[in-house]
Amino acid sequence: MAKELTKIQRQILDHLIDQKAARGIQPTLAEIADYFGYKNRSTVQQHLQALEKKGFIKKNPKLSRAIELTLEDKFFVPRPVLGEVAAGNPLTIYPDAIDTIELPTIARMPKDSFLLRVKGDSLKDAYIFSGDIVIVNPNLEPKNGQIVVAVLDDAAVVKKFYKKKNEIELVSENPEFKPIVIDKKYPSFKLIGIVVGVYRSMSKKAG
Amino acid sequence: MAKELTKIQRQILDHLIDQKAARGIQPTLAEIADYFGYKNRSTVQQHLQALEKKGFIKKNPKLSRAIELTLEDKFFVPRPVLGEVAAGNPLTIYPDAIDTIELPTIARMPKDSFLLRVKGDSLKDAYIFSGDIVIVNPNLEPKNGQIVVAVLDDAAVVKKFYKKKNEIELVSENPEFKPIVIDKKYPSFKLIGIVVGVYRSMSKKAG
DNA sequence: TTAAATACCATACATTTGTATGGTAAAATA
DNA sequence: TATTTTACCATACAAATGTATGGTATTTAA
């Protein structure tokens, strides 16, 4: 099943996943060809045949826009988890995806948002726990009191955000952790995004 | 914008929403005609024109399966929240949808799953809180230790499920609430489904 | 009562779409 | 070396698809 994909086959598969997530519609062969700059559909046709042969997709013959992704279970779209963030003390963020979570698409997932797995308990009073997946939107302006993800000295944290005159305060709900105060000009501070949702799958917790 | 729809127009619009949620693909005119038993596409064609005129959909001319739903914001489809369930003491379930949550259009909840908003704190040790949305799948066999939704004497509860010889035990994680023990033959007990996920939107929690 | 909107049917037609077939060149493999 | 796989191109064609046009009967609004 998990045969290896060539670079281009992988790109096309990724494009299918992206399109499904962003448009809710699978592209036609012509649209894929267009996207990759191919002069006709038959090139795409061949790549899809390869993908189907290797078990990654399933085509619904004769139907338009009917490419099924078999890597997902019937209802979930796999999305990469980009790293872990410490809700307590800062934790190093990983350069590549550390995992893949099957996000039920009930979860609000704006196109440019991404996922992080929370580690640590400092936000437990905000009902976010170690192991939870937070959905992070990088394109929103943070308001006071919102939970944000930030990078501080190459480590990522999940904290509540408060803007003061000349500084930014990142506080945990958990009193065990003291607020972090950063001067606004401090160079190695970077706001990553706002936590717009939390998701937790119960499937593993069977007894 | 919000002109009134006829009964059939409403049915077709609902069908479009359903299809998008269930298949992730919009149907073609022929498929819609088939579903409603029409003998040809032009009937559907007319209904869609009416829907477009009234502002509920937007058609992408010449493209197949390219019906846009304008009632949704770019990525979300409203789905009904069917009621509230008490995580603590039983709470009456409402006959109609009490609220609407915005699901993304890529939403592929299991077709027959539904959403419930949790009220009460008895599951707080299982990290489920008042206000959270639980995703309930009615078609799974519960295993011991899984969190289930059940109706007991016309009230719904969210509890951990344990099967004993002749009885079923529903326990809260919160020690404040004592386990409920039900004889297996007790008539007014009905298992509704298994909680497969928890989702919480942070969007309202701005400060 | 007259006009308009609704709800269906039928036919026709240009594109779109998936797919089958065949070809070339380069890279990977045996 | 010979062979297979990969990555593209071109052409052809039947079926699917959206859409335009015209028709009938019923209901609703003016």
GROMACS .gro file of C-alpha atoms (C1' of nucleotides) in nm:
model
  474
    1MET     CA    1   0.000   0.000   0.000
    2ALA     CA    2   0.256   0.253   0.106
    3LYS     CA    3   0.464   0.236  -0.205
    4GLU     CA    4   0.695   0.522  -0.263
    5LEU     CA    5   0.597   0.823  -0.463
    6THR     CA    6   0.816   1.021  -0.695
    7LYS     CA    7   0.858   1.389  -0.630
    8ILE     CA    8   0.602   1.494  -0.887
    9GLN     CA    9   0.353   1.230  -0.785
   10ARG     CA   10   0.385   1.360  -0.431
   11GLN     CA   11   0.330   1.715  -0.550
   12ILE     CA   12   0.017   1.617  -0.733
   13LEU     CA   13  -0.115   1.426  -0.434
   14ASP     CA   14  -0.047   1.726  -0.212
   15HIS     CA   15  -0.229   1.945  -0.459
   16LEU     CA   16  -0.530   1.717  -0.444
   17ILE     CA   17  -0.531   1.736  -0.065
   18ASP     CA   18  -0.490   2.113  -0.071
   19GLN     CA   19  -0.769   2.162  -0.320
   20LYS     CA   20  -0.998   1.943  -0.122
   21ALA     CA   21  -0.928   2.142   0.192
   22ALA     CA   22  -0.941   2.483   0.030
   23ARG     CA   23  -1.214   2.452  -0.229
   24GLY     CA   24  -1.401   2.150  -0.113
   25ILE     CA   25  -1.386   2.035  -0.472
   26GLN     CA   26  -1.144   1.812  -0.648
   27PRO     CA   27  -0.987   1.961  -0.959
   28THR     CA   28  -1.041   1.821  -1.305
   29LEU     CA   29  -0.752   1.683  -1.504
   30ALA     CA   30  -0.744   2.002  -1.705
   31GLU     CA   31  -0.723   2.217  -1.394
   32ILE     CA   32  -0.437   2.011  -1.256
   33ALA     CA   33  -0.255   2.031  -1.587
   34ASP     CA   34  -0.306   2.403  -1.580
   35TYR     CA   35  -0.176   2.436  -1.228
   36PHE     CA   36   0.142   2.248  -1.305
   37GLY     CA   37   0.187   2.405  -1.644
   38TYR     CA   38   0.131   2.094  -1.850
   39LYS     CA   39   0.021   2.141  -2.204
   40ASN     CA   40  -0.242   1.871  -2.189
   41ARG     CA   41  -0.436   1.647  -1.962
   42SER     CA   42  -0.279   1.320  -2.055
   43THR     CA   43   0.030   1.393  -1.851
   44VAL     CA   44  -0.183   1.436  -1.544
   45GLN     CA   45  -0.375   1.132  -1.650
   46GLN     CA   46  -0.060   0.924  -1.628
   47HIS     CA   47   0.041   1.060  -1.290
   48LEU     CA   48  -0.302   0.984  -1.152
   49GLN     CA   49  -0.281   0.634  -1.290
   50ALA     CA   50   0.048   0.592  -1.107
   51LEU     CA   51  -0.106   0.730  -0.787
   52GLU     CA   52  -0.397   0.493  -0.820
   53LYS     CA   53  -0.171   0.197  -0.890
   54LYS     CA   54   0.022   0.276  -0.575
   55GLY     CA   55  -0.297   0.298  -0.377
   56PHE     CA   56  -0.306   0.663  -0.281
   57ILE     CA   57  -0.613   0.763  -0.471
   58LYS     CA   58  -0.911   0.596  -0.623
   59LYS     CA   59  -1.080   0.722  -0.932
   60ASN     CA   60  -1.447   0.709  -0.984
   61PRO     CA   61  -1.454   0.616  -1.349
   62LYS     CA   62  -1.631   0.850  -1.590
   63LEU     CA   63  -1.730   1.094  -1.318
   64SER     CA   64  -1.585   1.442  -1.317
   65ARG     CA   65  -1.396   1.570  -1.016
   66ALA     CA   66  -1.428   1.232  -0.856
   67ILE     CA   67  -1.083   1.155  -0.727
   68GLU     CA   68  -1.103   0.987  -0.390
   69LEU     CA   69  -0.817   1.013  -0.147
   70THR     CA   70  -0.765   0.673   0.005
   71LEU     CA   71  -0.507   0.790   0.253
   72GLU     CA   72  -0.777   0.942   0.459
   73ASP     CA   73  -1.021   0.731   0.638
   74LYS     CA   74  -1.363   0.798   0.513
   75PHE     CA   75  -1.416   1.116   0.706
   76PHE     CA   76  -1.094   1.283   0.797
   77VAL     CA   77  -0.839   1.487   0.616
   78PRO     CA   78  -0.484   1.436   0.730
   79ARG     CA   79  -0.300   1.752   0.807
   80PRO     CA   80   0.053   1.788   0.929
   81VAL     CA   81   0.121   1.882   1.286
   82LEU     CA   82   0.403   2.128   1.255
   83GLY     CA   83   0.553   2.091   1.596
   84GLU     CA   84   0.497   2.095   1.965
   85VAL     CA   85   0.450   2.402   2.171
   86ALA     CA   86   0.502   2.428   2.539
   87ALA     CA   87   0.210   2.559   2.734
   88GLY     CA   88   0.438   2.573   3.031
   89ASN     CA   89   0.802   2.634   2.971
   90PRO     CA   90   0.921   2.706   2.620
   91LEU     CA   91   0.997   2.408   2.406
   92THR     CA   92   1.188   2.385   2.084
   93ILE     CA   93   0.980   2.387   1.770
   94TYR     CA   94   1.062   2.133   1.506
   95PRO     CA   95   1.150   2.229   1.153
   96ASP     CA   96   0.941   1.961   0.990
   97ALA     CA   97   0.606   1.813   1.062
   98ILE     CA   98   0.637   1.586   1.361
   99ASP     CA   99   0.316   1.405   1.308
  100THR     CA  100  -0.004   1.389   1.114
  101ILE     CA  101  -0.337   1.424   1.276
  102GLU     CA  102  -0.666   1.334   1.127
  103LEU     CA  103  -0.858   1.649   1.175
  104PRO     CA  104  -1.227   1.609   1.148
  105THR     CA  105  -1.321   1.877   0.925
  106ILE     CA  106  -1.577   1.998   1.168
  107ALA     CA  107  -1.287   2.191   1.300
  108ARG     CA  108  -1.253   2.538   1.165
  109MET     CA  109  -0.948   2.528   0.952
  110PRO     CA  110  -0.889   2.846   0.758
  111LYS     CA  111  -0.672   2.789   0.459
  112ASP     CA  112  -0.351   2.924   0.603
  113SER     CA  113  -0.394   2.795   0.953
  114PHE     CA  114  -0.184   2.517   1.089
  115LEU     CA  115  -0.183   2.273   1.374
  116LEU     CA  116   0.034   2.241   1.680
  117ARG     CA  117   0.025   1.980   1.949
  118VAL     CA  118   0.030   2.125   2.297
  119LYS     CA  119   0.267   1.989   2.556
  120GLY     CA  120   0.257   2.088   2.918
  121ASP     CA  121  -0.008   2.199   3.158
  122SER     CA  122   0.024   2.572   3.195
  123LEU     CA  123  -0.298   2.637   3.010
  124LYS     CA  124  -0.507   2.386   3.190
  125ASP     CA  125  -0.713   2.659   3.346
  126ALA     CA  126  -0.794   2.768   2.993
  127TYR     CA  127  -0.904   2.412   2.926
  128ILE     CA  128  -0.616   2.332   2.697
  129PHE     CA  129  -0.422   2.021   2.788
  130SER     CA  130  -0.113   1.833   2.700
  131GLY     CA  131  -0.185   1.643   2.382
  132ASP     CA  132  -0.452   1.873   2.251
  133ILE     CA  133  -0.425   2.002   1.900
  134VAL     CA  134  -0.454   2.377   1.865
  135ILE     CA  135  -0.554   2.538   1.540
  136VAL     CA  136  -0.345   2.845   1.481
  137ASN     CA  137  -0.432   3.129   1.249
  138PRO     CA  138  -0.129   3.339   1.163
  139ASN     CA  139  -0.325   3.616   0.995
  140LEU     CA  140  -0.515   3.771   1.281
  141GLU     CA  141  -0.429   4.065   1.503
  142PRO     CA  142  -0.420   3.950   1.864
  143LYS     CA  143  -0.652   4.111   2.113
  144ASN     CA  144  -0.587   4.125   2.482
  145GLY     CA  145  -0.679   3.804   2.654
  146GLN     CA  146  -0.660   3.587   2.345
  147ILE     CA  147  -0.446   3.280   2.343
  148VAL     CA  148  -0.155   3.311   2.106
  149VAL     CA  149   0.141   3.112   1.986
  150ALA     CA  150   0.470   3.295   1.990
  151VAL     CA  151   0.835   3.218   1.938
  152LEU     CA  152   1.073   3.347   2.200
  153ASP     CA  153   1.440   3.277   2.158
  154ASP     CA  154   1.372   2.991   1.917
  155ALA     CA  155   1.121   2.824   2.145
  156ALA     CA  156   0.747   2.827   2.099
  157VAL     CA  157   0.496   2.900   2.369
  158VAL     CA  158   0.118   2.906   2.398
  159LYS     CA  159   0.004   3.182   2.630
  160LYS     CA  160  -0.256   3.444   2.685
  161PHE     CA  161  -0.161   3.770   2.521
  162TYR     CA  162  -0.172   4.115   2.679
  163LYS     CA  163  -0.042   4.430   2.514
  164LYS     CA  164   0.092   4.702   2.742
  165LYS     CA  165   0.246   5.037   2.656
  166ASN     CA  166   0.596   4.927   2.572
  167GLU     CA  167   0.585   4.563   2.639
  168ILE     CA  168   0.396   4.248   2.575
  169GLU     CA  169   0.295   4.019   2.850
  170LEU     CA  170   0.243   3.650   2.799
  171VAL     CA  171   0.066   3.488   3.089
  172SER     CA  172  -0.028   3.135   3.175
  173GLU     CA  173  -0.357   3.062   3.338
  174ASN     CA  174  -0.172   2.826   3.562
  175PRO     CA  175  -0.029   3.024   3.855
  176GLU     CA  176   0.270   2.789   3.871
  177PHE     CA  177   0.411   2.970   3.571
  178LYS     CA  178   0.498   3.336   3.600
  179PRO     CA  179   0.410   3.585   3.325
  180ILE     CA  180   0.672   3.648   3.060
  181VAL     CA  181   0.725   4.018   2.991
  182ILE     CA  182   0.888   4.117   2.665
  183ASP     CA  183   0.994   4.459   2.547
  184LYS     CA  184   0.821   4.532   2.218
  185LYS     CA  185   1.153   4.584   2.047
  186TYR     CA  186   1.304   4.262   2.170
  187PRO     CA  187   1.440   4.110   1.851
  188SER     CA  188   1.398   3.739   1.902
  189PHE     CA  189   1.031   3.757   1.980
  190LYS     CA  190   0.786   3.672   1.708
  191LEU     CA  191   0.414   3.629   1.725
  192ILE     CA  192   0.314   3.323   1.529
  193GLY     CA  193  -0.059   3.336   1.541
  194ILE     CA  194  -0.378   3.316   1.735
  195VAL     CA  195  -0.532   2.999   1.864
  196VAL     CA  196  -0.872   2.984   1.700
  197GLY     CA  197  -0.971   2.638   1.805
  198VAL     CA  198  -0.887   2.332   2.003
  199TYR     CA  199  -0.949   1.981   1.893
  200ARG     CA  200  -0.911   1.657   2.074
  201SER     CA  201  -0.984   1.318   1.931
  202MET     CA  202  -1.122   1.060   2.165
  203SER     CA  203  -1.051   0.765   1.946
  204LYS     CA  204  -0.738   0.652   2.126
  205LYS     CA  205  -0.896   0.669   2.465
  206ALA     CA  206  -1.092   0.348   2.439
  207GLY     CA  207  -1.069   0.121   2.739
  208MET     CA  208  -3.054   3.893  -0.029
  209ALA     CA  209  -3.263   3.679   0.196
  210LYS     CA  210  -3.557   3.645  -0.036
  211GLU     CA  211  -3.789   3.364   0.038
  212LEU     CA  212  -3.746   3.022  -0.107
  213THR     CA  213  -4.016   2.789  -0.220
  214LYS     CA  214  -4.035   2.447  -0.067
  215ILE     CA  215  -3.859   2.277  -0.353
  216GLN     CA  216  -3.595   2.544  -0.384
  217ARG     CA  217  -3.526   2.497  -0.015
  218GLN     CA  218  -3.501   2.122  -0.064
  219ILE     CA  219  -3.252   2.162  -0.343
  220LEU     CA  220  -3.044   2.407  -0.143
  221ASP     CA  221  -3.043   2.167   0.150
  222HIS     CA  222  -2.936   1.891  -0.081
  223LEU     CA  223  -2.645   2.101  -0.201
  224ILE     CA  224  -2.536   2.163   0.156
  225ASP     CA  225  -2.574   1.799   0.246
  226GLN     CA  226  -2.379   1.682  -0.052
  227LYS     CA  227  -2.100   1.924   0.017
  228ALA     CA  228  -2.081   1.809   0.375
  229ALA     CA  229  -2.112   1.439   0.303
  230ARG     CA  230  -1.920   1.396  -0.018
  231GLY     CA  231  -1.709   1.706  -0.027
  232ILE     CA  232  -1.825   1.742  -0.385
  233GLN     CA  233  -2.110   1.933  -0.534
  234PRO     CA  234  -2.345   1.728  -0.747
  235THR     CA  235  -2.391   1.782  -1.116
  236LEU     CA  236  -2.726   1.887  -1.256
  237ALA     CA  237  -2.786   1.533  -1.369
  238GLU     CA  238  -2.716   1.395  -1.025
  239ILE     CA  239  -2.956   1.640  -0.864
  240ALA     CA  240  -3.222   1.557  -1.119
  241ASP     CA  241  -3.168   1.192  -1.044
  242TYR     CA  242  -3.195   1.246  -0.672
  243PHE     CA  243  -3.524   1.430  -0.700
  244GLY     CA  244  -3.660   1.203  -0.967
  245TYR     CA  245  -3.669   1.459  -1.246
  246LYS     CA  246  -3.660   1.330  -1.596
  247ASN     CA  247  -3.405   1.577  -1.716
  248ARG     CA  248  -3.159   1.838  -1.610
  249SER     CA  249  -3.339   2.144  -1.725
  250THR     CA  250  -3.578   2.134  -1.434
  251VAL     CA  251  -3.288   2.148  -1.197
  252GLN     CA  252  -3.138   2.412  -1.417
  253GLN     CA  253  -3.439   2.635  -1.355
  254HIS     CA  254  -3.438   2.583  -0.982
  255LEU     CA  255  -3.072   2.669  -0.966
  256GLN     CA  256  -3.135   2.983  -1.165
  257ALA     CA  257  -3.400   3.079  -0.915
  258LEU     CA  258  -3.163   3.009  -0.627
  259GLU     CA  259  -2.894   3.218  -0.790
  260LYS     CA  260  -3.136   3.501  -0.859
  261LYS     CA  261  -3.230   3.503  -0.494
  262GLY     CA  262  -2.869   3.511  -0.393
  263PHE     CA  263  -2.829   3.175  -0.223
  264ILE     CA  264  -2.586   3.021  -0.465
  265LYS     CA  265  -2.346   3.138  -0.728
  266LYS     CA  266  -2.269   2.938  -1.034
  267ASN     CA  267  -1.933   2.921  -1.189
  268PRO     CA  268  -2.030   2.927  -1.554
  269LYS     CA  269  -1.929   2.635  -1.772
  270LEU     CA  270  -1.752   2.455  -1.488
  271SER     CA  271  -1.881   2.125  -1.366
  272ARG     CA  272  -1.975   2.076  -1.003
  273ALA     CA  273  -1.906   2.439  -0.942
  274ILE     CA  274  -2.202   2.560  -0.743
  275GLU     CA  275  -2.090   2.799  -0.474
  276LEU     CA  276  -2.295   2.838  -0.162
  277THR     CA  277  -2.307   3.204  -0.076
  278LEU     CA  278  -2.474   3.152   0.257
  279GLU     CA  279  -2.151   3.024   0.393
  280ASP     CA  280  -1.850   3.233   0.442
  281LYS     CA  281  -1.577   3.106   0.221
  282PHE     CA  282  -1.497   2.797   0.423
  283PHE     CA  283  -1.776   2.714   0.659
  284VAL     CA  284  -2.115   2.555   0.644
  285PRO     CA  285  -2.356   2.609   0.926
  286ARG     CA  286  -2.467   2.289   1.090
  287PRO     CA  287  -2.728   2.256   1.356
  288VAL     CA  288  -2.634   2.181   1.713
  289LEU     CA  289  -2.906   1.940   1.808
  290GLY     CA  290  -2.925   2.012   2.175
  291GLU     CA  291  -2.747   2.038   2.500
  292VAL     CA  292  -2.638   1.747   2.707
  293ALA     CA  293  -2.565   1.758   3.072
  294ALA     CA  294  -2.225   1.638   3.169
  295GLY     CA  295  -2.340   1.668   3.529
  296ASN     CA  296  -2.702   1.610   3.604
  297PRO     CA  297  -2.934   1.510   3.326
  298LEU     CA  298  -3.074   1.792   3.123
  299THR     CA  299  -3.365   1.793   2.888
  300ILE     CA  300  -3.279   1.760   2.524
  301TYR     CA  301  -3.443   2.003   2.289
  302PRO     CA  302  -3.658   1.888   2.004
  303ASP     CA  303  -3.512   2.133   1.754
  304ALA     CA  304  -3.171   2.263   1.685
  305ILE     CA  305  -3.076   2.509   1.955
  306ASP     CA  306  -2.793   2.671   1.773
  307THR     CA  307  -2.580   2.660   1.467
  308ILE     CA  308  -2.210   2.606   1.455
  309GLU     CA  309  -2.006   2.694   1.154
  310LEU     CA  310  -1.856   2.389   1.000
  311PRO     CA  311  -1.604   2.413   0.727
  312THR     CA  312  -1.728   2.311   0.388
  313ILE     CA  313  -1.470   2.045   0.363
  314ALA     CA  314  -1.652   1.914   0.661
  315ARG     CA  315  -1.661   1.544   0.645
  316MET     CA  316  -1.817   1.450   0.964
  317PRO     CA  317  -1.937   1.099   0.944
  318LYS     CA  318  -2.259   1.143   0.757
  319ASP     CA  319  -2.481   1.042   1.044
  320SER     CA  320  -2.286   1.200   1.324
  321PHE     CA  321  -2.419   1.504   1.493
  322LEU     CA  322  -2.314   1.773   1.733
  323LEU     CA  323  -2.411   1.845   2.087
  324ARG     CA  324  -2.311   2.129   2.310
  325VAL     CA  325  -2.202   2.018   2.655
  326LYS     CA  326  -2.338   2.188   2.959
  327GLY     CA  327  -2.209   2.126   3.307
  328ASP     CA  328  -1.884   2.025   3.460
  329SER     CA  329  -1.906   1.659   3.546
  330LEU     CA  330  -1.662   1.564   3.272
  331LYS     CA  331  -1.406   1.825   3.349
  332ASP     CA  332  -1.161   1.561   3.458
  333ALA     CA  333  -1.197   1.415   3.111
  334TYR     CA  334  -1.118   1.761   2.978
  335ILE     CA  335  -1.462   1.828   2.842
  336PHE     CA  336  -1.616   2.154   2.956
  337SER     CA  337  -1.935   2.344   2.952
  338GLY     CA  338  -1.969   2.498   2.609
  339ASP     CA  339  -1.763   2.245   2.420
  340ILE     CA  340  -1.906   2.082   2.113
  341VAL     CA  341  -1.891   1.707   2.109
  342ILE     CA  342  -1.906   1.507   1.789
  343VAL     CA  343  -2.129   1.207   1.839
  344ASN     CA  344  -2.128   0.900   1.622
  345PRO     CA  345  -2.441   0.692   1.671
  346ASN     CA  346  -2.316   0.392   1.476
  347LEU     CA  347  -2.038   0.261   1.691
  348GLU     CA  348  -2.042  -0.006   1.958
  349PRO     CA  349  -1.930   0.144   2.287
  350LYS     CA  350  -1.630  -0.001   2.463
  351ASN     CA  351  -1.569   0.025   2.832
  352GLY     CA  352  -1.422   0.356   2.928
  353GLN     CA  353  -1.543   0.543   2.623
  354ILE     CA  354  -1.744   0.855   2.661
  355VAL     CA  355  -2.097   0.813   2.539
  356VAL     CA  356  -2.415   1.011   2.505
  357ALA     CA  357  -2.725   0.845   2.640
  358VAL     CA  358  -3.085   0.934   2.706
  359LEU     CA  359  -3.220   0.839   3.044
  360ASP     CA  360  -3.580   0.920   3.122
  361ASP     CA  361  -3.596   1.180   2.848
  362ALA     CA  362  -3.283   1.358   2.955
  363ALA     CA  363  -2.946   1.332   2.786
  364VAL     CA  364  -2.618   1.275   2.961
  365VAL     CA  365  -2.255   1.254   2.861
  366LYS     CA  366  -2.072   1.000   3.069
  367LYS     CA  367  -1.809   0.732   3.062
  368PHE     CA  368  -1.954   0.396   2.971
  369TYR     CA  369  -1.894   0.067   3.152
  370LYS     CA  370  -2.072  -0.255   3.074
  371LYS     CA  371  -2.122  -0.499   3.358
  372LYS     CA  372  -2.299  -0.836   3.361
  373ASN     CA  373  -2.656  -0.720   3.389
  374GLU     CA  374  -2.621  -0.351   3.413
  375ILE     CA  375  -2.462  -0.051   3.257
  376GLU     CA  376  -2.272   0.199   3.459
  377LEU     CA  377  -2.240   0.559   3.355
  378VAL     CA  378  -1.975   0.740   3.551
  379SER     CA  379  -1.857   1.096   3.566
  380GLU     CA  380  -1.492   1.172   3.603
  381ASN     CA  381  -1.591   1.434   3.851
  382PRO     CA  382  -1.628   1.270   4.194
  383GLU     CA  383  -1.902   1.516   4.282
  384PHE     CA  384  -2.137   1.313   4.066
  385LYS     CA  385  -2.210   0.955   4.160
  386PRO     CA  386  -2.220   0.681   3.897
  387ILE     CA  387  -2.555   0.601   3.744
  388VAL     CA  388  -2.630   0.230   3.735
  389ILE     CA  389  -2.894   0.107   3.494
  390ASP     CA  390  -3.035  -0.238   3.454
  391LYS     CA  391  -2.986  -0.350   3.095
  392LYS     CA  392  -3.356  -0.404   3.056
  393TYR     CA  393  -3.453  -0.065   3.187
  394PRO     CA  394  -3.689   0.064   2.922
  395SER     CA  395  -3.630   0.434   2.916
  396PHE     CA  396  -3.258   0.410   2.869
  397LYS     CA  397  -3.120   0.457   2.522
  398LEU     CA  398  -2.765   0.486   2.407
  399ILE     CA  399  -2.736   0.767   2.159
  400GLY     CA  400  -2.379   0.738   2.045
  401ILE     CA  401  -2.012   0.762   2.117
  402VAL     CA  402  -1.822   1.084   2.154
  403VAL     CA  403  -1.555   1.068   1.887
  404GLY     CA  404  -1.422   1.417   1.923
  405VAL     CA  405  -1.436   1.743   2.105
  406TYR     CA  406  -1.414   2.078   1.941
  407ARG     CA  407  -1.397   2.418   2.093
  408SER     CA  408  -1.387   2.740   1.903
  409MET     CA  409  -1.194   3.021   2.065
  410SER     CA  410  -1.338   3.293   1.851
  411LYS     CA  411  -1.582   3.425   2.109
  412LYS     CA  412  -1.327   3.435   2.383
  413ALA     CA  413  -1.161   3.757   2.277
  414GLY     CA  414  -1.092   4.005   2.552
  415DT     C1'  415  -5.942   3.842  -1.483
  416DT     C1'  416  -5.495   3.893  -1.639
  417DA     C1'  417  -5.019   3.851  -1.571
  418DA     C1'  418  -4.640   3.653  -1.348
  419DA     C1'  419  -4.414   3.307  -1.108
  420DT     C1'  420  -4.366   2.817  -1.028
  421DA     C1'  421  -4.285   2.339  -1.150
  422DC     C1'  422  -4.215   2.038  -1.465
  423DC     C1'  423  -4.088   1.825  -1.967
  424DA     C1'  424  -3.827   1.791  -2.428
  425DT     C1'  425  -3.472   1.886  -2.756
  426DA     C1'  426  -3.042   2.076  -2.918
  427DC     C1'  427  -2.559   2.205  -2.895
  428DA     C1'  428  -2.091   2.353  -2.774
  429DT     C1'  429  -1.763   2.248  -2.420
  430DT     C1'  430  -1.574   1.998  -2.071
  431DT     C1'  431  -1.415   1.588  -1.913
  432DG     C1'  432  -1.227   1.132  -1.869
  433DT     C1'  433  -0.993   0.807  -2.117
  434DA     C1'  434  -0.769   0.530  -2.482
  435DT     C1'  435  -0.378   0.512  -2.791
  436DG     C1'  436   0.067   0.622  -2.955
  437DG     C1'  437   0.501   0.870  -2.943
  438DT     C1'  438   0.977   1.079  -2.760
  439DA     C1'  439   1.347   1.144  -2.435
  440DA     C1'  440   1.575   1.087  -2.010
  441DA     C1'  441   1.659   0.842  -1.592
  442DA     C1'  442   1.659   0.435  -1.312
  443DT     C1'  443   1.704  -0.054  -1.287
  444DA     C1'  444   1.823  -0.522  -1.401
  445DT     C1'  445   2.373  -0.369  -2.224
  446DA     C1'  446   1.880  -0.413  -2.247
  447DT     C1'  447   1.459  -0.306  -2.010
  448DT     C1'  448   1.159  -0.068  -1.733
  449DT     C1'  449   0.999   0.339  -1.521
  450DT     C1'  450   0.932   0.819  -1.533
  451DA     C1'  451   0.794   1.248  -1.742
  452DC     C1'  452   0.627   1.472  -2.082
  453DC     C1'  453   0.360   1.563  -2.562
  454DA     C1'  454  -0.022   1.498  -2.930
  455DT     C1'  455  -0.449   1.337  -3.110
  456DA     C1'  456  -0.900   1.126  -3.097
  457DC     C1'  457  -1.352   1.016  -2.918
  458DA     C1'  458  -1.760   0.901  -2.644
  459DA     C1'  459  -1.991   1.048  -2.260
  460DA     C1'  460  -2.087   1.392  -1.927
  461DT     C1'  461  -2.204   1.851  -1.847
  462DG     C1'  462  -2.380   2.321  -1.856
  463DT     C1'  463  -2.679   2.594  -2.100
  464DA     C1'  464  -3.002   2.796  -2.440
  465DT     C1'  465  -3.465   2.766  -2.622
  466DG     C1'  466  -3.934   2.646  -2.630
  467DG     C1'  467  -4.342   2.418  -2.444
  468DT     C1'  468  -4.748   2.291  -2.092
  469DA     C1'  469  -5.008   2.310  -1.667
  470DT     C1'  470  -5.077   2.491  -1.212
  471DT     C1'  471  -5.047   2.819  -0.860
  472DT     C1'  472  -4.992   3.285  -0.693
  473DA     C1'  473  -5.013   3.786  -0.719
  474DA     C1'  474  -5.188   4.209  -0.920
   0.00000   0.00000   0.00000
